[in-house]
Coordinates of C-alpha atoms and ligand atoms in Angstrom, one line a residue:
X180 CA 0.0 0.0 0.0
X181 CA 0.9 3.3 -0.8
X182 CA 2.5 5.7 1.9
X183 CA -0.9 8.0 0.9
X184 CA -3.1 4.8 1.1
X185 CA -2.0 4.3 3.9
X186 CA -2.9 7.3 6.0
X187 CA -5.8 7.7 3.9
X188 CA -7.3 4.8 6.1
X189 CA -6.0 5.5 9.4
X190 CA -7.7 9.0 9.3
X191 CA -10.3 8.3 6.9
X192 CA -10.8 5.0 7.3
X193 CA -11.6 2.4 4.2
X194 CA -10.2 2.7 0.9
X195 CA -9.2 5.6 -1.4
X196 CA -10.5 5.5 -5.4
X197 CA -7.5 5.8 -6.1
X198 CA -3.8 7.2 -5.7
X199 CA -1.8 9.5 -8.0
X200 CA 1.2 10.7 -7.7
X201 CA 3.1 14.3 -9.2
X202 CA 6.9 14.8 -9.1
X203 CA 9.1 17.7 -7.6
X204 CA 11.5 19.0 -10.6
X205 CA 15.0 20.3 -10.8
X206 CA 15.1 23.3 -13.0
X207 CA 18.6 22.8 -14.6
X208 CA 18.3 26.1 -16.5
X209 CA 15.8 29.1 -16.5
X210 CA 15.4 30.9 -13.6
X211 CA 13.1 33.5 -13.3
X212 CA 12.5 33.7 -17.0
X213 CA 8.8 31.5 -16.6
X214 CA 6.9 35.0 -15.8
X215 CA 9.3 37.1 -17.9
X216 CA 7.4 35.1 -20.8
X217 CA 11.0 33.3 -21.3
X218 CA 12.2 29.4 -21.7
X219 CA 13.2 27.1 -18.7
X220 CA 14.1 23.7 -19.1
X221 CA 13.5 21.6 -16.0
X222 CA 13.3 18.0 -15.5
X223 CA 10.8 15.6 -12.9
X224 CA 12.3 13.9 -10.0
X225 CA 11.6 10.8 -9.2
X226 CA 10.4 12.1 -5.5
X227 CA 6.8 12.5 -5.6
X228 CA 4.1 13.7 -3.9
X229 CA 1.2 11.3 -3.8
X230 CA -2.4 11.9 -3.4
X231 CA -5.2 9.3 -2.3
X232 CA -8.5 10.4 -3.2
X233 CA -12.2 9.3 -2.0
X234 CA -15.1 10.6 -4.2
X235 CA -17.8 11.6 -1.7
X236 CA -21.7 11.6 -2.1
X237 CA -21.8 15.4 -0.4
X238 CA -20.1 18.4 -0.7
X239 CA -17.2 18.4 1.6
X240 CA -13.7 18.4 1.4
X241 CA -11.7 16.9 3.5
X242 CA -7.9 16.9 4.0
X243 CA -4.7 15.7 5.3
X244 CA -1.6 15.1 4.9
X245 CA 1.4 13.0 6.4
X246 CA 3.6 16.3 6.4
X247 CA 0.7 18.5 8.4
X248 CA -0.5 15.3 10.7
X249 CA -1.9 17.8 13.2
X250 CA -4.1 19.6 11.2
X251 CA -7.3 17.6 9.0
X252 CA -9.2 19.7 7.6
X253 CA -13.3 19.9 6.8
X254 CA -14.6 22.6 4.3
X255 CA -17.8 22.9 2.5
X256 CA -17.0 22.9 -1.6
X257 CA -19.3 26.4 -1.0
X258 CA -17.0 28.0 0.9
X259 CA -13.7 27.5 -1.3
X260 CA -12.3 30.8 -1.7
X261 CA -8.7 32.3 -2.4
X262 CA -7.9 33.3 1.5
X263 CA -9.3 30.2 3.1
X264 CA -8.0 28.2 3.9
X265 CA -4.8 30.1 4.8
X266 CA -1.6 27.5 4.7
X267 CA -0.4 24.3 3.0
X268 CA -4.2 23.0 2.7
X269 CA -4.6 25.7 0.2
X270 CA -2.7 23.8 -2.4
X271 CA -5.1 21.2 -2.4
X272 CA -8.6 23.1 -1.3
X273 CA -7.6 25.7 -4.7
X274 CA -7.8 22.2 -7.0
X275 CA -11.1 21.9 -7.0
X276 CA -11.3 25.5 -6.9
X277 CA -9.2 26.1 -10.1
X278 CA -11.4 22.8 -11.8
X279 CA -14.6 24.6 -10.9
X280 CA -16.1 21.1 -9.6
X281 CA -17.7 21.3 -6.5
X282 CA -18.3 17.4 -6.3
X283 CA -17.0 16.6 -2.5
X284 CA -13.8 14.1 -1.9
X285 CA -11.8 13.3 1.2
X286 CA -7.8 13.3 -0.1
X287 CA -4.9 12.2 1.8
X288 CA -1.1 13.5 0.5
X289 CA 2.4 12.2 1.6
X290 CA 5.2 13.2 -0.3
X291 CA 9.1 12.6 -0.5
X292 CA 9.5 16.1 -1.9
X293 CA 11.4 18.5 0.1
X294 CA 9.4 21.1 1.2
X295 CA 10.4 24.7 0.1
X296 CA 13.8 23.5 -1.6
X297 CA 13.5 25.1 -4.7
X298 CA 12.4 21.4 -5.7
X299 CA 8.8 22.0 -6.7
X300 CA 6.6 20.5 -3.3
X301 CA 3.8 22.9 -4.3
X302 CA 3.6 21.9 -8.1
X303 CA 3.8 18.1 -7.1
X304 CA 1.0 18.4 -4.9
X305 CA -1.5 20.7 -6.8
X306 CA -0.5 18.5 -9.9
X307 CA -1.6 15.1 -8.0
X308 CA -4.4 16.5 -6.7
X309 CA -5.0 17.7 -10.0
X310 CA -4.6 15.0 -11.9
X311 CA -6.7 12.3 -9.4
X312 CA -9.6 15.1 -9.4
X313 CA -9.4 15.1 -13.1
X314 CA -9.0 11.3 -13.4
X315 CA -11.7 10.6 -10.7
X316 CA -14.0 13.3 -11.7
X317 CA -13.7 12.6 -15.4
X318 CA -13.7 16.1 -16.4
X319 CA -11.4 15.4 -19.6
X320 CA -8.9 17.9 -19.1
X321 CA -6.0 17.5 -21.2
X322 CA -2.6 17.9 -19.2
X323 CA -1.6 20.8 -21.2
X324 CA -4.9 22.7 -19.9
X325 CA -4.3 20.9 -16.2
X326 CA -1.2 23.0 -15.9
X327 CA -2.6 25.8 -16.9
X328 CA -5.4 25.3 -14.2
X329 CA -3.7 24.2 -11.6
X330 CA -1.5 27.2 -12.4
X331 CA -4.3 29.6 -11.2
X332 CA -4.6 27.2 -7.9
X333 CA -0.9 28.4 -6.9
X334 CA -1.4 32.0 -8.2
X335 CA -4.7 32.8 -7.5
X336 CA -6.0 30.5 -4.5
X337 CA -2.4 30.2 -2.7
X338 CA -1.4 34.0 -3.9
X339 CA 2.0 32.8 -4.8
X340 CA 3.3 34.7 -7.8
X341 CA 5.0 31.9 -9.6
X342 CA 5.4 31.6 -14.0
X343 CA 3.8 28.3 -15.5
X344 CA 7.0 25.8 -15.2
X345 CA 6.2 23.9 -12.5
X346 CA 3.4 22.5 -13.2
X347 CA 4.4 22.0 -16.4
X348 CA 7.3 20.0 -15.5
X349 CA 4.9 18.2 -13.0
X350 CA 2.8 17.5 -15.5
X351 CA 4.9 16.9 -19.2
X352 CA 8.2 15.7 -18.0
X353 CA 9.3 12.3 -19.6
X354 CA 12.1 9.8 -18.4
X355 CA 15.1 10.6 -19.8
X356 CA 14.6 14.1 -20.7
X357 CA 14.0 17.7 -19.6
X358 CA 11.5 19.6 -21.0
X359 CA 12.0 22.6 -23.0
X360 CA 9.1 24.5 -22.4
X361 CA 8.8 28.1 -24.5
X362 CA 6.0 30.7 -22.5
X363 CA 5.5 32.7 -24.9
X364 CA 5.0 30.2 -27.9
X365 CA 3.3 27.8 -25.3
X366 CA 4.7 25.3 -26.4
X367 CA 6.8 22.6 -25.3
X368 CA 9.5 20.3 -26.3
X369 CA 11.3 16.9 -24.8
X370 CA 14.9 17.2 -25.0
X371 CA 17.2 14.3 -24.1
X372 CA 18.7 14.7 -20.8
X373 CA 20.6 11.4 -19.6
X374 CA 23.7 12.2 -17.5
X375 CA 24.6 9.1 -15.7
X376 CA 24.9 7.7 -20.2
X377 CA 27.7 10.7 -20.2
X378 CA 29.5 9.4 -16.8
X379 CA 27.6 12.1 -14.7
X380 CA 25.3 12.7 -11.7
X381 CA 22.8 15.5 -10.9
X382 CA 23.7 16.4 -7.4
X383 CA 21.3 18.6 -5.5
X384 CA 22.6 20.2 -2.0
X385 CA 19.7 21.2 -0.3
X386 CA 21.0 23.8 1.5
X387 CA 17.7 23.9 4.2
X388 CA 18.0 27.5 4.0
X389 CA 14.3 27.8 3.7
X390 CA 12.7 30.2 1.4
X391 CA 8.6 31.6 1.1
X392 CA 7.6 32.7 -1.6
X393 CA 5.1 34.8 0.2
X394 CA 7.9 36.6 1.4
X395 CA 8.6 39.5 -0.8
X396 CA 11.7 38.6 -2.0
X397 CA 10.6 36.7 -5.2
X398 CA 7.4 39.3 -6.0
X399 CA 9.9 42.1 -5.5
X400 CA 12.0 40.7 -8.3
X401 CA 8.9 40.0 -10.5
X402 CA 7.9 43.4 -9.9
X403 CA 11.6 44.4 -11.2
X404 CA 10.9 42.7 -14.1
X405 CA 7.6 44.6 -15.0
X406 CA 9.2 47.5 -14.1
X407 CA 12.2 47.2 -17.2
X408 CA 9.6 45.9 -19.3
X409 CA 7.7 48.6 -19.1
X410 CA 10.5 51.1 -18.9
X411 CA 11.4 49.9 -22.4
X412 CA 7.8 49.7 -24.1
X413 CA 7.6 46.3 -24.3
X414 CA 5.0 43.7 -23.1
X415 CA 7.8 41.3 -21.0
X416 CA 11.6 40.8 -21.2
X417 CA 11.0 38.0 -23.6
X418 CA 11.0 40.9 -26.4
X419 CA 14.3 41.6 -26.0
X420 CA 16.1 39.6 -27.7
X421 CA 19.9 38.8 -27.0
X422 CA 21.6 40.4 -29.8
X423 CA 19.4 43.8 -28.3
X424 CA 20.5 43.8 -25.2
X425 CA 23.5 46.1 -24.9
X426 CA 20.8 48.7 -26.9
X427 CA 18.2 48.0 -24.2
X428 CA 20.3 48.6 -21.4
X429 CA 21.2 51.9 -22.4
X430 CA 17.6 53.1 -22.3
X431 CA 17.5 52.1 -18.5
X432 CA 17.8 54.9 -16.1
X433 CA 17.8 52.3 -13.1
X434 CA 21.4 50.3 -12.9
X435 CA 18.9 47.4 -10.6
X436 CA 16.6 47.7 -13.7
X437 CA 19.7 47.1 -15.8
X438 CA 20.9 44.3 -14.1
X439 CA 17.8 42.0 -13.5
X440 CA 17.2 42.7 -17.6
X441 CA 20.5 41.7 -18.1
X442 CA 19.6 38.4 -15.7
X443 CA 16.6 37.4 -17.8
X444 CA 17.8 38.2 -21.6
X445 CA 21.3 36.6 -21.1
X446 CA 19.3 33.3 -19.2
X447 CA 16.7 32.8 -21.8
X448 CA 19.6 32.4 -24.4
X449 CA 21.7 30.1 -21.7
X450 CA 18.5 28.1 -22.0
X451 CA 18.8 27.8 -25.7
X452 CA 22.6 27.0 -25.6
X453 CA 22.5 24.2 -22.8
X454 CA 19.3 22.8 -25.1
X455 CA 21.9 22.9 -28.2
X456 CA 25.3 21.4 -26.6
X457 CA 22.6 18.6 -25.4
X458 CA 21.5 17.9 -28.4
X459 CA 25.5 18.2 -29.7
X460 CA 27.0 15.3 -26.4
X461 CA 28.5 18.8 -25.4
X462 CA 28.7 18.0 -21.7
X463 CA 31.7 20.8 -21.3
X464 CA 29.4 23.8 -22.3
X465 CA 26.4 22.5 -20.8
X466 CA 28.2 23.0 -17.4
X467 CA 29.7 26.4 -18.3
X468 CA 26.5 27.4 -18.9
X469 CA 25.0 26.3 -15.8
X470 CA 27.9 27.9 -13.7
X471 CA 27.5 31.3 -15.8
X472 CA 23.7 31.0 -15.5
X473 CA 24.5 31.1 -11.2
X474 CA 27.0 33.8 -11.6
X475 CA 24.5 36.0 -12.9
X476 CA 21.8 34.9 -10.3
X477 CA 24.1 35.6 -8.1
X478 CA 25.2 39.1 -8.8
X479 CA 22.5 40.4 -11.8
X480 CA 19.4 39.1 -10.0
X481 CA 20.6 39.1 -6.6
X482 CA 18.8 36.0 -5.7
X483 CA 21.4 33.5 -4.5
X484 CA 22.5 33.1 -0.6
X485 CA 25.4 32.3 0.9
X486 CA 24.6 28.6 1.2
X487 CA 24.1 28.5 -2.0
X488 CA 27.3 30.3 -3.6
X489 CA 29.3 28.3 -1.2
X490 CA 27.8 24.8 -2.3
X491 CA 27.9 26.0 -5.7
X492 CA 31.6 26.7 -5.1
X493 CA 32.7 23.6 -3.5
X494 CA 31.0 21.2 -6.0
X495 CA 33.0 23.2 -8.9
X496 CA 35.7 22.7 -6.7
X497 CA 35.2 18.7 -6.2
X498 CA 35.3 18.7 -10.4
X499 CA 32.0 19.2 -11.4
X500 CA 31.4 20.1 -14.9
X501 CA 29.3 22.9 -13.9
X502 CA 27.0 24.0 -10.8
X503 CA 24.3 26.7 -9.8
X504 CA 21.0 27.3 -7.5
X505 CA 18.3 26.1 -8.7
X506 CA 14.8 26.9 -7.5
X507 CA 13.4 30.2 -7.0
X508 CA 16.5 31.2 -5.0
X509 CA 17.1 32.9 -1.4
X510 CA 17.9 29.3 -0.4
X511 CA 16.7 26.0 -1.5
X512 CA 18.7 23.3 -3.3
X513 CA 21.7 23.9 -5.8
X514 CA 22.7 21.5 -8.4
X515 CA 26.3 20.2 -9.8
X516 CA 26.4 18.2 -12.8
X517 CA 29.5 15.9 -11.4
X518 CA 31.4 13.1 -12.6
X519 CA 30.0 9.9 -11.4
X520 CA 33.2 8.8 -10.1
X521 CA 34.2 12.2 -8.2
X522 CA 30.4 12.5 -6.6
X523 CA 31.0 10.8 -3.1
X524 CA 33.8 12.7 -2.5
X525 CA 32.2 15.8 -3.6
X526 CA 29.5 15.1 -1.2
X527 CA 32.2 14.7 1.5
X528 CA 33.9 18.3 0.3
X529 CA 30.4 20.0 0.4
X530 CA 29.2 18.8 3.9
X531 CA 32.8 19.2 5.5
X532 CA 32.5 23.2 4.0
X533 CA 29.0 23.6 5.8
X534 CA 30.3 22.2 9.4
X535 CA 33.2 24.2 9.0
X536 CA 31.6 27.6 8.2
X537 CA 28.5 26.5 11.3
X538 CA 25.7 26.0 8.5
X539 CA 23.0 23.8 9.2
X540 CA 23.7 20.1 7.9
X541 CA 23.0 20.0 3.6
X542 CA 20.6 16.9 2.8
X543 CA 22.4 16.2 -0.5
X544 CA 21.1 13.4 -3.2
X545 CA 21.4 12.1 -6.9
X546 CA 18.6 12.8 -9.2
X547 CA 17.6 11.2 -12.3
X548 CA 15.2 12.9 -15.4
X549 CA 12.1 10.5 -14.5
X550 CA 8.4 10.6 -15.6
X551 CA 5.6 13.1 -15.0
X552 CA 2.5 12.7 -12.7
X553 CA 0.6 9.3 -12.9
X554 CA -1.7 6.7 -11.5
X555 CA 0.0 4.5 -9.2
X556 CA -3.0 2.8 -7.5
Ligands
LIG607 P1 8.8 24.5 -3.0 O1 7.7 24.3 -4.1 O2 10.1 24.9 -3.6 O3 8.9 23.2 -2.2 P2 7.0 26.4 -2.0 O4 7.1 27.5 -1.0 O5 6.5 26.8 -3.4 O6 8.3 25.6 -2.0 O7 5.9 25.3 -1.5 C1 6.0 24.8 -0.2 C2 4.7 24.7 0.5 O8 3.8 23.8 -0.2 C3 4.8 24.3 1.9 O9 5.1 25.3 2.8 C4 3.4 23.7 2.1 O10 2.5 24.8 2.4 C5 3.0 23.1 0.8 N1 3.3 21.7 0.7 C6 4.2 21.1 -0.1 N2 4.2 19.7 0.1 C7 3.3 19.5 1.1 C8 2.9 18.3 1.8 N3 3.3 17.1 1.5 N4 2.0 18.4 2.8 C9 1.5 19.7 3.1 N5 1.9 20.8 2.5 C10 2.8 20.7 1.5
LIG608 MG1 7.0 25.9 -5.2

């Protein structure tokens, strides 16, 4: 029995329908370029997030979840409104919400995503909520317009100001490959990603430095972004293209506005370029552009952390081919596309530099390109 199943009984008691379960994702390129109208190319973990769902014949929700176990919650489909309820179980009480059903369910959710590492907890658990409801309540949604719904549940009904990725990647990702997915065009393409075929590993630190997106920090930079955009006349950032860049900068008075611009355009062409040396078995500049993708994070966006710059550091420093944060930033997980054979010693290297400089302990794991969100049970 599921881990979802599972609890599902003990607090619900009987059987669930059924069980779904929705990946976290790494981003390995395309940060903050999702709401800029830009590209990102993340991949799905094979951590998921599963939900056991219970069609019921009234109209109640009911909820809870192996990370929460304190709190189950009861609401009338009636009363499901952006602002209530306030916390995690708005992930899951803005599905229905966002899927305008209001047939009641009881839901249970475990999940081996960690939470609020930059590693996608919220997408995995709208998206297998998503998907059961969808599944369950056979309302034929494909999983194109799922993301897009389920979207709204995060921006709307959680107020979290996130771009379209991760749900996306939830929802699209294939084994074996990152996704390639173009805002603007909306449209989306599977590119072979298979490190461990090329000799290397995916290495994520999670730093624990722990990051809200409710916290200003990431709206403030999305505000930064509207702000350039509409300082230079255009609808988003996406419109300038790289070969404009130096022109576009000129026109801004603000050297913050200058930078974050200079964040987006030069990342949405990184994106491009690690998508080509993939395509080429160009391992080499795939990591160069990873590490020159966190250098600019780090000083054009300004949304790196110590942690972070440090872990970065020491995994280029243990050999990997390339390294940056990952995530929304201001903590949360890095990644280091290492050499299979150098990645236990670079573990050792990263965990002896935390101790030393007093961080909290790093959780720090391998991660393979794995499916999207499915059945399971
Ligand atoms: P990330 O998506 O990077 O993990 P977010 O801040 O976007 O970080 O989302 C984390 C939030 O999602 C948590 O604070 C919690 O409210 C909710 N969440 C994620 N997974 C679970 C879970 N298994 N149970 C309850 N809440 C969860
Ligand atoms: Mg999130």
């Amino acid at each position: 029995m599921t881990g979802a199943a599972q609890l599902f009984r003990t607090i619900f008691g009987g059987r669930p329908d059924g069980v779904w379960a929705a990946p976290g994702r790494v981003n390995l390129i395309g940060e903050h370029t999702d709401y800029n109208d830009g590209l990102v190319l993340p991949f799905a973990l094979a951590e998921r997030t599963e939900a056991a769902i219970r069609r019921r014949d009234d109209r109640l929700v009911r909820i809870c979840s192996s990370q929460n176990p304190q709190q189950i919650f009861g609401i009338p489909t009636r009363e499901l409104a952006p602002g209530w309820p306030a916390g995690w179980a708005a992930y899951v009480a803005g599905v229905p919400w966002a899927l305008e059903t209001d047939v009641g369910f009881d839901v249970a959710i475990d999940s081996k995503v960690p939470v609020g590492a930059g590693l996608s907890s919220s997408a995995a658990l709208i998206c297998a909520v998503g998907l059961g409801l969808n599944d369950l309540l056979e309302l034929g949604l494909s999983r194109r317009e799922l993301a897009q719904r389920t979207r709204r549940t995060e921006n709307d009904y959680v107020g979290a100001p996130t771009g379209g990725m991760d749900q996306i990647a939830s929802l699209l990702c294939t084994e074996g490959h990152a996704v390639l997915y173009d805002v603007r065009a909306n449209s989306i393409e599977q590119v072979p990603f298979d490190p461990p075929a090329a000799g290397l590993e995916v290495l994520v630190v999670d730093t624990r430095v722990r990051h809200g997106h409710a916290d200003g920090e990431y709206a403030a930079r999305r505000e930064d972004c509207e702000r350039a955009a509409t300082a230079l006349g255009v609808r988003s950032l996406r419109e300038i293209g790289f070969a404009d860049l130096d022109s576009a900068l000129g026109r801004l008075g603000s050297k913050r506005l200058v930078k974050r611009t200079r964040h987006v355009v030069t990342e949405n062409q990184r994106v491009i370029d690690v998508a080509a040396a993939l395509a080429a078995d160009d391992w080499s500049s795939v990591g160069e552009l990873l590490t020159a993708a966190h250098a600019s994070i780090r000083y054009d966006f300004e949304a790196s952390c110590t942690e972070l710059d440090i872990a970065v550091e020491m995994l280029l420093d243990s050999g990997a081919a390339g390294a940056r944060m990952t995530g929304g930033g201001f903590g949360g997980a890095a990644i280091g596309l290492v050499p299979s054979a150098l990645a236990y010693e670079a573990e050792h290297t990263v965990r002896a530099v935390f101790a030393d400089n007093g961080f909290t302990p790093p959780n720090i794991f391998t991660v393979v390109p794995s499916a999207g969100a499915t059945r399971i049970a």
